[in-house]
mmCIF file of C-alpha atoms and ligand atoms in Angstrom:
data_model
loop_
_atom_site.group_PDB
_atom_site.id
_atom_site.type_symbol
_atom_site.label_atom_id
_atom_site.label_comp_id
_atom_site.label_asym_id
_atom_site.label_seq_id
_atom_site.Cartn_x
_atom_site.Cartn_y
_atom_site.Cartn_z
ATOM 1 C CA MET D 1 14.491 -23.694 17.083
ATOM 2 C CA LYS D 2 15.496 -20.966 14.562
ATOM 3 C CA ASN D 3 12.163 -20.239 12.863
ATOM 4 C CA TYR D 4 11.834 -16.446 12.934
ATOM 5 C CA ILE D 5 12.203 -14.088 10.010
ATOM 6 C CA LEU D 6 13.162 -10.498 10.595
ATOM 7 C CA ALA D 7 11.776 -8.132 7.929
ATOM 8 C CA ILE D 8 12.658 -4.515 7.238
ATOM 9 C CA GLU D 9 10.453 -1.980 5.267
ATOM 10 C CA SER D 10 11.780 1.470 4.364
ATOM 11 C CA SER D 11 10.427 2.106 0.919
ATOM 12 C CA CYS D 12 8.820 5.502 1.588
ATOM 13 C CA ASP D 13 8.246 7.400 4.823
ATOM 14 C CA ASP D 14 7.602 4.556 7.291
ATOM 15 C CA SER D 15 10.451 2.812 9.089
ATOM 16 C CA SER D 16 9.333 -0.549 10.106
ATOM 17 C CA ILE D 17 10.798 -3.881 11.407
ATOM 18 C CA ALA D 18 8.750 -7.067 12.136
ATOM 19 C CA ILE D 19 9.623 -10.463 13.283
ATOM 20 C CA ILE D 20 7.364 -13.390 12.238
ATOM 21 C CA ASP D 21 7.225 -17.087 13.080
ATOM 22 C CA LYS D 22 7.605 -18.553 9.625
ATOM 23 C CA ASP D 23 5.561 -21.680 10.374
ATOM 24 C CA SER D 24 2.523 -20.180 12.204
ATOM 25 C CA PHE D 25 2.754 -16.627 10.679
ATOM 26 C CA LYS D 26 2.397 -15.350 14.200
ATOM 27 C CA CYS D 27 3.667 -11.852 14.737
ATOM 28 C CA ILE D 28 6.454 -11.941 17.279
ATOM 29 C CA PHE D 29 7.463 -8.322 17.039
ATOM 30 C CA HIS D 30 6.268 -5.380 15.004
ATOM 31 C CA GLN D 31 7.170 -1.661 15.242
ATOM 32 C CA LYS D 32 6.778 1.219 12.805
ATOM 33 C CA ILE D 33 8.027 4.813 13.132
ATOM 34 C CA SER D 34 6.104 7.060 10.811
ATOM 35 C CA GLN D 35 7.672 10.270 9.432
ATOM 36 C CA GLU D 36 4.353 11.935 8.688
ATOM 37 C CA LYS D 37 4.876 14.831 11.081
ATOM 38 C CA GLU D 38 8.281 15.749 9.564
ATOM 39 C CA HIS D 39 6.998 15.624 5.934
ATOM 40 C CA SER D 40 3.685 17.317 6.621
ATOM 41 C CA LEU D 41 5.613 20.634 6.818
ATOM 42 C CA TYR D 42 6.332 20.155 3.038
ATOM 43 C CA GLY D 43 2.874 18.682 2.087
ATOM 44 C CA GLY D 44 4.594 15.503 0.732
ATOM 45 C CA VAL D 45 7.525 13.172 1.221
ATOM 46 C CA VAL D 46 11.022 14.743 0.825
ATOM 47 C CA PRO D 47 13.328 11.794 -0.236
ATOM 48 C CA GLU D 48 16.541 13.224 1.391
ATOM 49 C CA LEU D 49 14.761 13.824 4.691
ATOM 50 C CA ALA D 50 13.095 10.355 4.628
ATOM 51 C CA ALA D 51 16.516 8.660 4.075
ATOM 52 C CA ARG D 52 18.108 10.440 7.034
ATOM 53 C CA LEU D 53 15.089 9.784 9.332
ATOM 54 C CA HIS D 54 15.132 6.003 8.351
ATOM 55 C CA THR D 55 18.737 5.631 9.441
ATOM 56 C CA LYS D 56 17.887 6.825 12.921
ATOM 57 C CA ALA D 57 14.526 5.133 13.274
ATOM 58 C CA LEU D 58 15.500 1.759 11.903
ATOM 59 C CA THR D 59 18.526 1.621 14.245
ATOM 60 C CA ASN D 60 16.296 2.393 17.289
ATOM 61 C CA ILE D 61 13.813 -0.220 16.334
ATOM 62 C CA LEU D 62 16.542 -2.816 15.612
ATOM 63 C CA LYS D 63 17.888 -2.483 19.067
ATOM 64 C CA GLU D 64 14.702 -3.780 20.492
ATOM 65 C CA CYS D 65 14.955 -6.883 18.237
ATOM 66 C CA GLN D 66 18.311 -8.095 19.564
ATOM 67 C CA VAL D 67 16.645 -10.480 22.046
ATOM 68 C CA PHE D 68 15.302 -12.426 19.052
ATOM 69 C CA PHE D 69 18.493 -12.673 17.052
ATOM 70 C CA ASP D 70 19.365 -16.230 18.121
ATOM 71 C CA LYS D 71 16.012 -17.450 16.818
ATOM 72 C CA LEU D 72 16.308 -15.960 13.348
ATOM 73 C CA CYS D 73 16.551 -18.104 10.195
ATOM 74 C CA ALA D 74 16.478 -15.352 7.557
ATOM 75 C CA ILE D 75 16.466 -11.631 7.003
ATOM 76 C CA ALA D 76 14.051 -10.054 4.609
ATOM 77 C CA VAL D 77 13.868 -6.570 3.092
ATOM 78 C CA THR D 78 11.718 -4.497 0.750
ATOM 79 C CA ASN D 79 13.878 -3.965 -2.344
ATOM 80 C CA GLU D 80 11.492 -2.233 -4.715
ATOM 81 C CA PRO D 81 9.505 -0.210 -5.744
ATOM 82 C CA GLY D 82 10.002 2.918 -3.695
ATOM 83 C CA LEU D 83 12.347 5.901 -3.160
ATOM 84 C CA SER D 84 15.860 4.604 -3.831
ATOM 85 C CA VAL D 85 17.401 6.634 -1.112
ATOM 86 C CA SER D 86 14.917 5.265 1.380
ATOM 87 C CA LEU D 87 15.218 1.658 0.234
ATOM 88 C CA ILE D 88 19.017 1.760 0.476
ATOM 89 C CA GLY D 89 18.840 2.365 4.231
ATOM 90 C CA GLY D 90 16.757 -0.743 4.814
ATOM 91 C CA ILE D 91 18.755 -2.828 2.288
ATOM 92 C CA SER D 92 22.110 -1.917 3.861
ATOM 93 C CA MET D 93 20.853 -2.811 7.292
ATOM 94 C CA ALA D 94 19.458 -6.148 6.108
ATOM 95 C CA LYS D 95 22.660 -7.063 4.309
ATOM 96 C CA ILE D 96 24.805 -6.298 7.325
ATOM 97 C CA LEU D 97 22.524 -8.405 9.487
ATOM 98 C CA ALA D 98 22.450 -11.303 7.009
ATOM 99 C CA LEU D 99 26.254 -11.170 6.789
ATOM 100 C CA SER D 100 27.046 -10.896 10.478
ATOM 101 C CA LEU D 101 24.390 -13.338 11.571
ATOM 102 C CA HIS D 102 25.173 -15.832 8.709
ATOM 103 C CA LEU D 103 21.597 -15.835 7.463
ATOM 104 C CA PRO D 104 19.945 -16.008 4.088
ATOM 105 C CA LEU D 105 18.590 -12.701 2.608
ATOM 106 C CA ILE D 106 15.209 -12.393 1.113
ATOM 107 C CA ALA D 107 14.282 -9.488 -1.160
ATOM 108 C CA VAL D 108 10.517 -8.692 -1.152
ATOM 109 C CA ASN D 109 8.645 -6.559 -3.740
ATOM 110 C CA HIS D 110 6.671 -3.954 -1.752
ATOM 111 C CA LEU D 111 3.485 -4.491 -3.842
ATOM 112 C CA LYS D 112 3.576 -8.214 -3.154
ATOM 113 C CA GLY D 113 4.001 -7.313 0.463
ATOM 114 C CA HIS D 114 0.694 -5.369 0.332
ATOM 115 C CA ILE D 115 -1.018 -8.421 -1.223
ATOM 116 C CA TYR D 116 0.305 -10.574 1.619
ATOM 117 C CA SER D 117 -1.308 -8.236 4.151
ATOM 118 C CA LEU D 118 -4.490 -10.194 3.318
ATOM 119 C CA PHE D 119 -2.859 -13.421 4.490
ATOM 120 C CA LEU D 120 -1.269 -12.443 7.722
ATOM 121 C CA GLU D 121 -2.872 -15.237 9.583
ATOM 122 C CA ASN D 122 -4.084 -17.421 6.681
ATOM 123 C CA LYS D 123 -2.552 -19.496 3.906
ATOM 124 C CA LEU D 124 -2.835 -18.042 0.363
ATOM 125 C CA LYS D 125 -5.760 -18.951 -1.700
ATOM 126 C CA PHE D 126 -6.041 -18.192 -5.435
ATOM 127 C CA ASP D 127 -7.395 -17.363 -7.944
ATOM 128 C CA MET D 128 -8.544 -13.876 -6.982
ATOM 129 C CA GLY D 129 -8.874 -10.298 -8.012
ATOM 130 C CA ILE D 130 -6.962 -7.523 -6.247
ATOM 131 C CA LEU D 131 -7.444 -3.728 -6.101
ATOM 132 C CA LEU D 132 -4.168 -2.154 -5.008
ATOM 133 C CA VAL D 133 -4.622 1.509 -3.939
ATOM 134 C CA SER D 134 -1.652 3.236 -2.306
ATOM 135 C CA GLY D 135 0.174 6.502 -2.472
ATOM 136 C CA GLY D 136 2.387 5.248 -5.336
ATOM 137 C CA HIS D 137 0.162 2.811 -7.176
ATOM 138 C CA THR D 138 -3.405 2.112 -8.297
ATOM 139 C CA MET D 139 -3.908 -1.153 -10.087
ATOM 140 C CA ASN D 140 -6.398 -3.949 -10.694
ATOM 141 C CA LEU D 141 -4.756 -7.397 -10.718
ATOM 142 C CA LYS D 142 -5.709 -10.996 -11.196
ATOM 143 C CA ILE D 143 -3.773 -13.644 -9.441
ATOM 144 C CA ASP D 144 -4.369 -16.984 -11.207
ATOM 145 C CA GLU D 145 -4.477 -20.335 -9.476
ATOM 146 C CA LYS D 146 -0.760 -20.950 -10.042
ATOM 147 C CA GLY D 147 0.039 -17.591 -8.387
ATOM 148 C CA PHE D 148 0.900 -15.630 -11.429
ATOM 149 C CA ILE D 149 0.059 -11.929 -11.309
ATOM 150 C CA HIS D 150 -1.769 -10.335 -14.301
ATOM 151 C CA ILE D 151 -2.177 -6.570 -14.367
ATOM 152 C CA LEU D 152 -5.705 -5.893 -15.656
ATOM 153 C CA SER D 153 -5.442 -2.140 -15.421
ATOM 154 C CA LYS D 154 -3.611 0.643 -13.729
ATOM 155 C CA THR D 155 -3.541 4.451 -13.460
ATOM 156 C CA LEU D 156 -2.301 6.356 -16.401
ATOM 157 C CA ASP D 157 -0.986 9.201 -14.243
ATOM 158 C CA ASP D 158 -1.440 9.806 -10.480
ATOM 159 C CA SER D 159 -2.550 7.292 -7.914
ATOM 160 C CA PHE D 160 -5.785 7.289 -5.931
ATOM 161 C CA GLY D 161 -3.915 7.826 -2.528
ATOM 162 C CA GLU D 162 -1.746 10.568 -4.056
ATOM 163 C CA SER D 163 -4.844 12.439 -5.285
ATOM 164 C CA PHE D 164 -6.066 12.605 -1.630
ATOM 165 C CA ASP D 165 -2.678 13.862 -0.576
ATOM 166 C CA LYS D 166 -2.719 16.596 -3.188
ATOM 167 C CA VAL D 167 -6.245 17.705 -2.455
ATOM 168 C CA ALA D 168 -5.371 17.973 1.217
ATOM 169 C CA LYS D 169 -2.252 19.964 0.290
ATOM 170 C CA MET D 170 -4.348 22.346 -1.879
ATOM 171 C CA MET D 171 -6.525 23.073 1.163
ATOM 172 C CA ASN D 172 -3.532 23.378 3.568
ATOM 173 C CA LEU D 173 -4.779 20.301 5.640
ATOM 174 C CA GLY D 174 -1.411 18.468 6.131
ATOM 175 C CA TYR D 175 0.017 15.168 4.986
ATOM 176 C CA PRO D 176 -0.824 12.358 4.330
ATOM 177 C CA GLY D 177 -4.237 13.529 3.020
ATOM 178 C CA GLY D 178 -6.136 10.202 2.920
ATOM 179 C CA ALA D 179 -7.533 10.015 6.409
ATOM 180 C CA ILE D 180 -7.802 13.836 6.705
ATOM 181 C CA ILE D 181 -10.021 14.117 3.550
ATOM 182 C CA GLU D 182 -12.011 11.106 4.529
ATOM 183 C CA SER D 183 -12.919 12.479 7.950
ATOM 184 C CA LEU D 184 -13.570 15.984 6.582
ATOM 185 C CA ALA D 185 -15.959 14.519 3.936
ATOM 186 C CA GLN D 186 -17.846 12.808 6.719
ATOM 187 C CA LYS D 187 -18.575 16.187 8.309
ATOM 188 C CA ALA D 188 -20.068 17.655 5.117
ATOM 189 C CA SER D 189 -23.496 19.104 5.702
ATOM 190 C CA LYS D 190 -23.864 20.436 2.086
ATOM 191 C CA LYS D 191 -23.213 18.030 -0.716
ATOM 192 C CA ASP D 192 -23.739 20.213 -3.741
ATOM 193 C CA ILE D 193 -20.231 20.144 -5.280
ATOM 194 C CA HIS D 194 -19.858 17.524 -7.811
ATOM 195 C CA PHE D 195 -16.832 16.670 -9.968
ATOM 196 C CA SER D 196 -17.042 14.684 -13.281
ATOM 197 C CA VAL D 197 -15.976 11.091 -12.896
ATOM 198 C CA PRO D 198 -12.853 10.597 -15.079
ATOM 199 C CA LEU D 199 -12.939 8.304 -18.130
ATOM 200 C CA LEU D 200 -16.589 7.523 -17.537
ATOM 201 C CA HIS D 201 -17.447 6.735 -21.159
ATOM 202 C CA SER D 202 -14.190 5.188 -22.178
ATOM 203 C CA LYS D 203 -14.214 1.378 -22.762
ATOM 204 C CA GLY D 204 -10.685 1.069 -21.210
ATOM 205 C CA LEU D 205 -10.208 -0.146 -17.739
ATOM 206 C CA ASP D 206 -7.301 2.208 -16.740
ATOM 207 C CA TYR D 207 -7.643 5.038 -14.251
ATOM 208 C CA SER D 208 -6.735 8.695 -14.283
ATOM 209 C CA PHE D 209 -6.693 11.070 -11.336
ATOM 210 C CA SER D 210 -4.798 14.117 -12.714
ATOM 211 C CA GLY D 211 -7.821 15.700 -14.281
ATOM 212 C CA LEU D 212 -9.846 15.314 -11.061
ATOM 213 C CA LYS D 213 -6.981 16.963 -9.065
ATOM 214 C CA ASN D 214 -7.015 19.852 -11.443
ATOM 215 C CA ALA D 215 -10.834 20.093 -11.234
ATOM 216 C CA VAL D 216 -10.516 20.421 -7.471
ATOM 217 C CA ARG D 217 -7.810 23.107 -8.008
ATOM 218 C CA LEU D 218 -10.099 25.086 -10.313
ATOM 219 C CA GLU D 219 -13.062 24.812 -7.950
ATOM 220 C CA LEU D 220 -10.944 26.184 -5.079
ATOM 221 C CA LEU D 221 -10.003 29.188 -7.284
ATOM 222 C CA LYS D 222 -13.663 30.243 -7.464
ATOM 223 C CA TYR D 223 -13.808 31.291 -3.806
ATOM 224 C CA GLU D 224 -12.149 34.278 -2.127
ATOM 225 C CA GLN D 225 -12.500 32.636 1.294
ATOM 226 C CA ILE D 226 -12.574 28.920 1.991
ATOM 227 C CA ASP D 227 -14.123 28.073 5.371
ATOM 228 C CA GLU D 228 -14.326 24.666 7.145
ATOM 229 C CA ASN D 229 -17.813 23.969 5.659
ATOM 230 C CA LEU D 230 -16.635 24.554 2.014
ATOM 231 C CA LYS D 231 -13.575 22.423 2.679
ATOM 232 C CA SER D 232 -15.764 19.565 3.856
ATOM 233 C CA GLU D 233 -18.070 19.917 0.877
ATOM 234 C CA ILE D 234 -15.173 19.866 -1.519
ATOM 235 C CA ALA D 235 -13.600 16.896 0.268
ATOM 236 C CA PHE D 236 -16.982 15.085 -0.023
ATOM 237 C CA GLY D 237 -17.309 15.847 -3.696
ATOM 238 C CA PHE D 238 -13.798 14.796 -4.454
ATOM 239 C CA GLU D 239 -13.961 11.531 -2.398
ATOM 240 C CA GLU D 240 -17.248 10.598 -3.995
ATOM 241 C CA CYS D 241 -15.786 11.136 -7.499
ATOM 242 C CA ALA D 242 -12.543 9.315 -6.877
ATOM 243 C CA ILE D 243 -14.361 6.272 -5.431
ATOM 244 C CA SER D 244 -16.952 6.163 -8.214
ATOM 245 C CA HIS D 245 -14.073 6.201 -10.765
ATOM 246 C CA ILE D 246 -12.591 3.114 -8.991
ATOM 247 C CA LEU D 247 -15.978 1.339 -8.765
ATOM 248 C CA ASN D 248 -17.026 2.221 -12.338
ATOM 249 C CA LYS D 249 -13.977 0.424 -13.808
ATOM 250 C CA LEU D 250 -14.257 -2.457 -11.259
ATOM 251 C CA GLU D 251 -17.832 -3.134 -12.322
ATOM 252 C CA LYS D 252 -16.542 -3.881 -15.859
ATOM 253 C CA ILE D 253 -13.776 -6.043 -14.541
ATOM 254 C CA PHE D 254 -16.102 -8.078 -12.286
ATOM 255 C CA ALA D 255 -18.503 -8.582 -15.095
ATOM 256 C CA GLU D 256 -15.778 -10.137 -17.233
ATOM 257 C CA HIS D 257 -13.782 -12.067 -14.648
ATOM 258 C CA LYS D 258 -16.185 -13.789 -12.224
ATOM 259 C CA PHE D 259 -13.840 -13.771 -9.258
ATOM 260 C CA LYS D 260 -14.420 -16.168 -6.351
ATOM 261 C CA SER D 261 -12.645 -13.736 -4.048
ATOM 262 C CA PHE D 262 -11.508 -10.185 -4.210
ATOM 263 C CA GLY D 263 -9.021 -8.370 -2.028
ATOM 264 C CA VAL D 264 -8.298 -4.671 -1.565
ATOM 265 C CA VAL D 265 -4.804 -3.688 -0.371
ATOM 266 C CA GLY D 266 -2.571 -0.616 0.072
ATOM 267 C CA GLY D 267 -2.724 2.376 2.387
ATOM 268 C CA ALA D 268 -5.909 3.764 0.792
ATOM 269 C CA SER D 269 -7.753 0.478 1.340
ATOM 270 C CA ALA D 270 -8.367 1.855 4.812
ATOM 271 C CA ASN D 271 -11.012 4.154 3.346
ATOM 272 C CA LEU D 272 -14.255 3.117 4.800
ATOM 273 C CA LYS D 273 -16.438 4.475 2.049
ATOM 274 C CA LEU D 274 -14.350 2.534 -0.542
ATOM 275 C CA ARG D 275 -14.644 -0.604 1.606
ATOM 276 C CA GLN D 276 -18.449 -0.254 1.866
ATOM 277 C CA LYS D 277 -18.851 0.145 -1.932
ATOM 278 C CA LEU D 278 -16.615 -2.838 -2.503
ATOM 279 C CA MET D 279 -18.690 -4.836 -0.068
ATOM 280 C CA LEU D 280 -21.849 -4.101 -2.190
ATOM 281 C CA LEU D 281 -20.039 -4.926 -5.402
ATOM 282 C CA CYS D 282 -18.755 -8.221 -4.064
ATOM 283 C CA GLU D 283 -22.267 -9.024 -2.784
ATOM 284 C CA LYS D 284 -23.785 -8.403 -6.217
ATOM 285 C CA TYR D 285 -21.214 -10.721 -7.774
ATOM 286 C CA ASN D 286 -21.388 -13.336 -5.050
ATOM 287 C CA CYS D 287 -17.695 -12.949 -4.352
ATOM 288 C CA GLU D 288 -15.911 -13.049 -1.086
ATOM 289 C CA LEU D 289 -14.280 -9.723 -0.088
ATOM 290 C CA LEU D 290 -10.891 -9.956 1.656
ATOM 291 C CA LEU D 291 -9.683 -6.985 3.680
ATOM 292 C CA ALA D 292 -6.449 -6.575 5.611
ATOM 293 C CA PRO D 293 -6.564 -5.494 9.239
ATOM 294 C CA LEU D 294 -6.753 -1.647 9.268
ATOM 295 C CA LYS D 295 -3.350 -1.491 11.093
ATOM 296 C CA TYR D 296 -1.605 -3.308 8.256
ATOM 297 C CA CYS D 297 -3.135 -1.544 5.273
ATOM 298 C CA SER D 298 -0.500 1.200 5.189
ATOM 299 C CA ASP D 299 3.149 0.384 4.828
ATOM 300 C CA ASN D 300 4.493 -1.948 7.470
ATOM 301 C CA ALA D 301 7.246 -4.626 7.840
ATOM 302 C CA LEU D 302 4.756 -7.404 9.007
ATOM 303 C CA MET D 303 3.323 -7.747 5.435
ATOM 304 C CA ILE D 304 6.881 -8.093 4.122
ATOM 305 C CA ALA D 305 7.712 -10.623 6.739
ATOM 306 C CA ARG D 306 4.576 -12.658 5.705
ATOM 307 C CA ALA D 307 5.656 -12.523 2.024
ATOM 308 C CA ALA D 308 9.114 -13.597 3.068
ATOM 309 C CA CYS D 309 7.683 -16.777 4.782
ATOM 310 C CA ASP D 310 6.570 -18.096 1.305
ATOM 311 C CA SER D 311 9.957 -17.022 -0.249
ATOM 312 C CA TYR D 312 11.769 -18.858 2.439
ATOM 313 C CA GLU D 313 9.676 -22.018 1.800
ATOM 314 C CA LYS D 314 10.651 -21.767 -1.869
ATOM 315 C CA LYS D 315 14.282 -21.042 -0.985
ATOM 316 C CA GLU D 316 14.092 -17.797 -2.978
ATOM 317 C CA PHE D 317 17.166 -16.091 -1.519
ATOM 318 C CA VAL D 318 19.357 -13.319 -2.924
ATOM 319 C CA ARG D 319 23.127 -12.977 -2.680
ATOM 320 C CA ILE D 320 24.401 -10.333 -0.278
ATOM 321 C CA GLU D 321 26.690 -8.930 -2.996
ATOM 322 C CA ASP D 322 23.789 -8.526 -5.451
ATOM 323 C CA ASP D 323 22.514 -5.071 -6.298
ATOM 324 C CA ILE D 324 18.905 -5.831 -5.395
ATOM 325 C CA LEU D 325 17.942 -2.262 -6.218
ATOM 326 C CA SER D 326 18.700 -2.753 -9.869
ATOM 327 C CA PRO D 327 15.900 -3.091 -12.477
ATOM 328 C CA LYS D 328 17.195 -6.687 -13.071
ATOM 329 C CA SER D 329 15.866 -7.688 -9.648
ATOM 330 C CA LYS D 330 12.280 -6.412 -10.227
ATOM 331 C CA HIS D 331 9.981 -9.302 -9.670
ATOM 332 C CA PHE D 332 6.275 -8.639 -9.719
ATOM 333 C CA ASP D 333 5.332 -11.483 -11.930
ATOM 334 C CA ARG D 334 4.166 -14.162 -9.450
ATOM 335 C CA ILE D 335 3.325 -14.648 -5.784
HETATM 336 O O1 KG4 S 1 0.459 1.864 1.019
HETATM 337 P P1 KG4 S 1 0.787 3.249 1.667
HETATM 338 O O2 KG4 S 1 0.988 3.266 3.147
HETATM 339 O O3 KG4 S 1 2.109 3.791 0.924
HETATM 340 C C1 KG4 S 1 2.497 3.529 -0.294
HETATM 341 O O4 KG4 S 1 2.947 2.432 -0.642
HETATM 342 O O5 KG4 S 1 2.277 4.519 -1.210
HETATM 343 O O6 KG4 S 1 -0.289 4.228 1.118
HETATM 344 C C2 KG4 S 1 -0.339 5.505 1.587
HETATM 345 C C3 KG4 S 1 -1.361 6.315 0.806
HETATM 346 C C4 KG4 S 1 -1.299 7.827 1.014
HETATM 347 O O7 KG4 S 1 -1.482 8.465 -0.217
HETATM 348 C C5 KG4 S 1 -2.497 8.069 1.961
HETATM 349 O O8 KG4 S 1 -3.053 9.330 1.750
HETATM 350 C C6 KG4 S 1 -3.450 7.043 1.443
HETATM 351 O O9 KG4 S 1 -2.664 5.904 1.270
HETATM 352 N N1 KG4 S 1 -4.548 6.794 2.473
HETATM 353 C C7 KG4 S 1 -5.848 6.961 2.244
HETATM 354 C C8 KG4 S 1 -6.479 6.665 3.402
HETATM 355 N N2 KG4 S 1 -5.596 6.306 4.384
HETATM 356 C C9 KG4 S 1 -4.403 6.380 3.698
HETATM 357 N N3 KG4 S 1 -6.542 7.394 1.111
HETATM 358 C C10 KG4 S 1 -7.836 7.541 1.199
HETATM 359 N N4 KG4 S 1 -8.542 7.255 2.297
HETATM 360 C C11 KG4 S 1 -7.906 6.840 3.466
HETATM 361 N N5 KG4 S 1 -8.602 6.607 4.549
HETATM 362 ZN ZN1 ZN S 2 2.770 0.760 0.294
#
């Protein structure tokens, strides 16, 4: 029986391919090659380098998938948003596979993919609230019972995850900064450095992380020498502030929306302090908290494959000759 979907993810600096059983959502194959080491030299993702590394990594992973080719019923690929030069590598591979294996092609929005990481083994259930925190995005969403996505708020400038990356870069700690800052903050013995929570007194629900990043930069300029203890203290103060900012706006959103369930997705949803605070918030509002498995919080092709299962069901295919990178094919309006 042909019931497997092969999905490719290459929107940023992770090359990943997954194969899923479209009926049971069981993972048949999943592999991801991360480019973190190569980009850490530069303190952030270098698009040209990412594109070249994808070409090599995706080809190597694809070789391992060949044994499943005769069971495939569709090819799926992340088409947006992301770095164009990185996306093109995955899209070209997906088109060639679809063409040569005579299979339908499914284009998956990366952000929808993150939402589907909550449903890797389960059917979807709506309505619900979502906090999406990644390197490129920070948003609060509501998905109504019909699956329509409503953006309740988003960042006005930088994202939550990117602010961790930049703070790590300022302290020469490597890339990506999320997990590094989180573990450094856990080691803080002194907790006397505090940063002002952004937009604390504004009624709006949007976020802003650029001022906080600048405040960390100015704090670092105060010292001639920055030892490990000081780095931990700054990491702690920064993380506390960034998470308080998220929670402060979410309190207002929860009070208004009475969600039955609430999910947190994206690479930065792996942050344990954020998870703990969300747990308390959901308890307070008697709302079920949905979390993706830690392994599938950051970019991966399995979440894209899971999203593609629903697209396959609805026969949402794209034509191989379509320019699926173009703004006309940007679909983030419904699940
Ligand atoms: O979703 P993702 O893998 O890529 C994008 O779609 O952007 O998210 C990566 C982002 C990076 O900015 C990374 O530093 C952040 O997620 N991140 C974290 C943690 N783990 C990853 N941020 C805070 N705490 C973490 N534990
Ligand atoms: Zn992502």
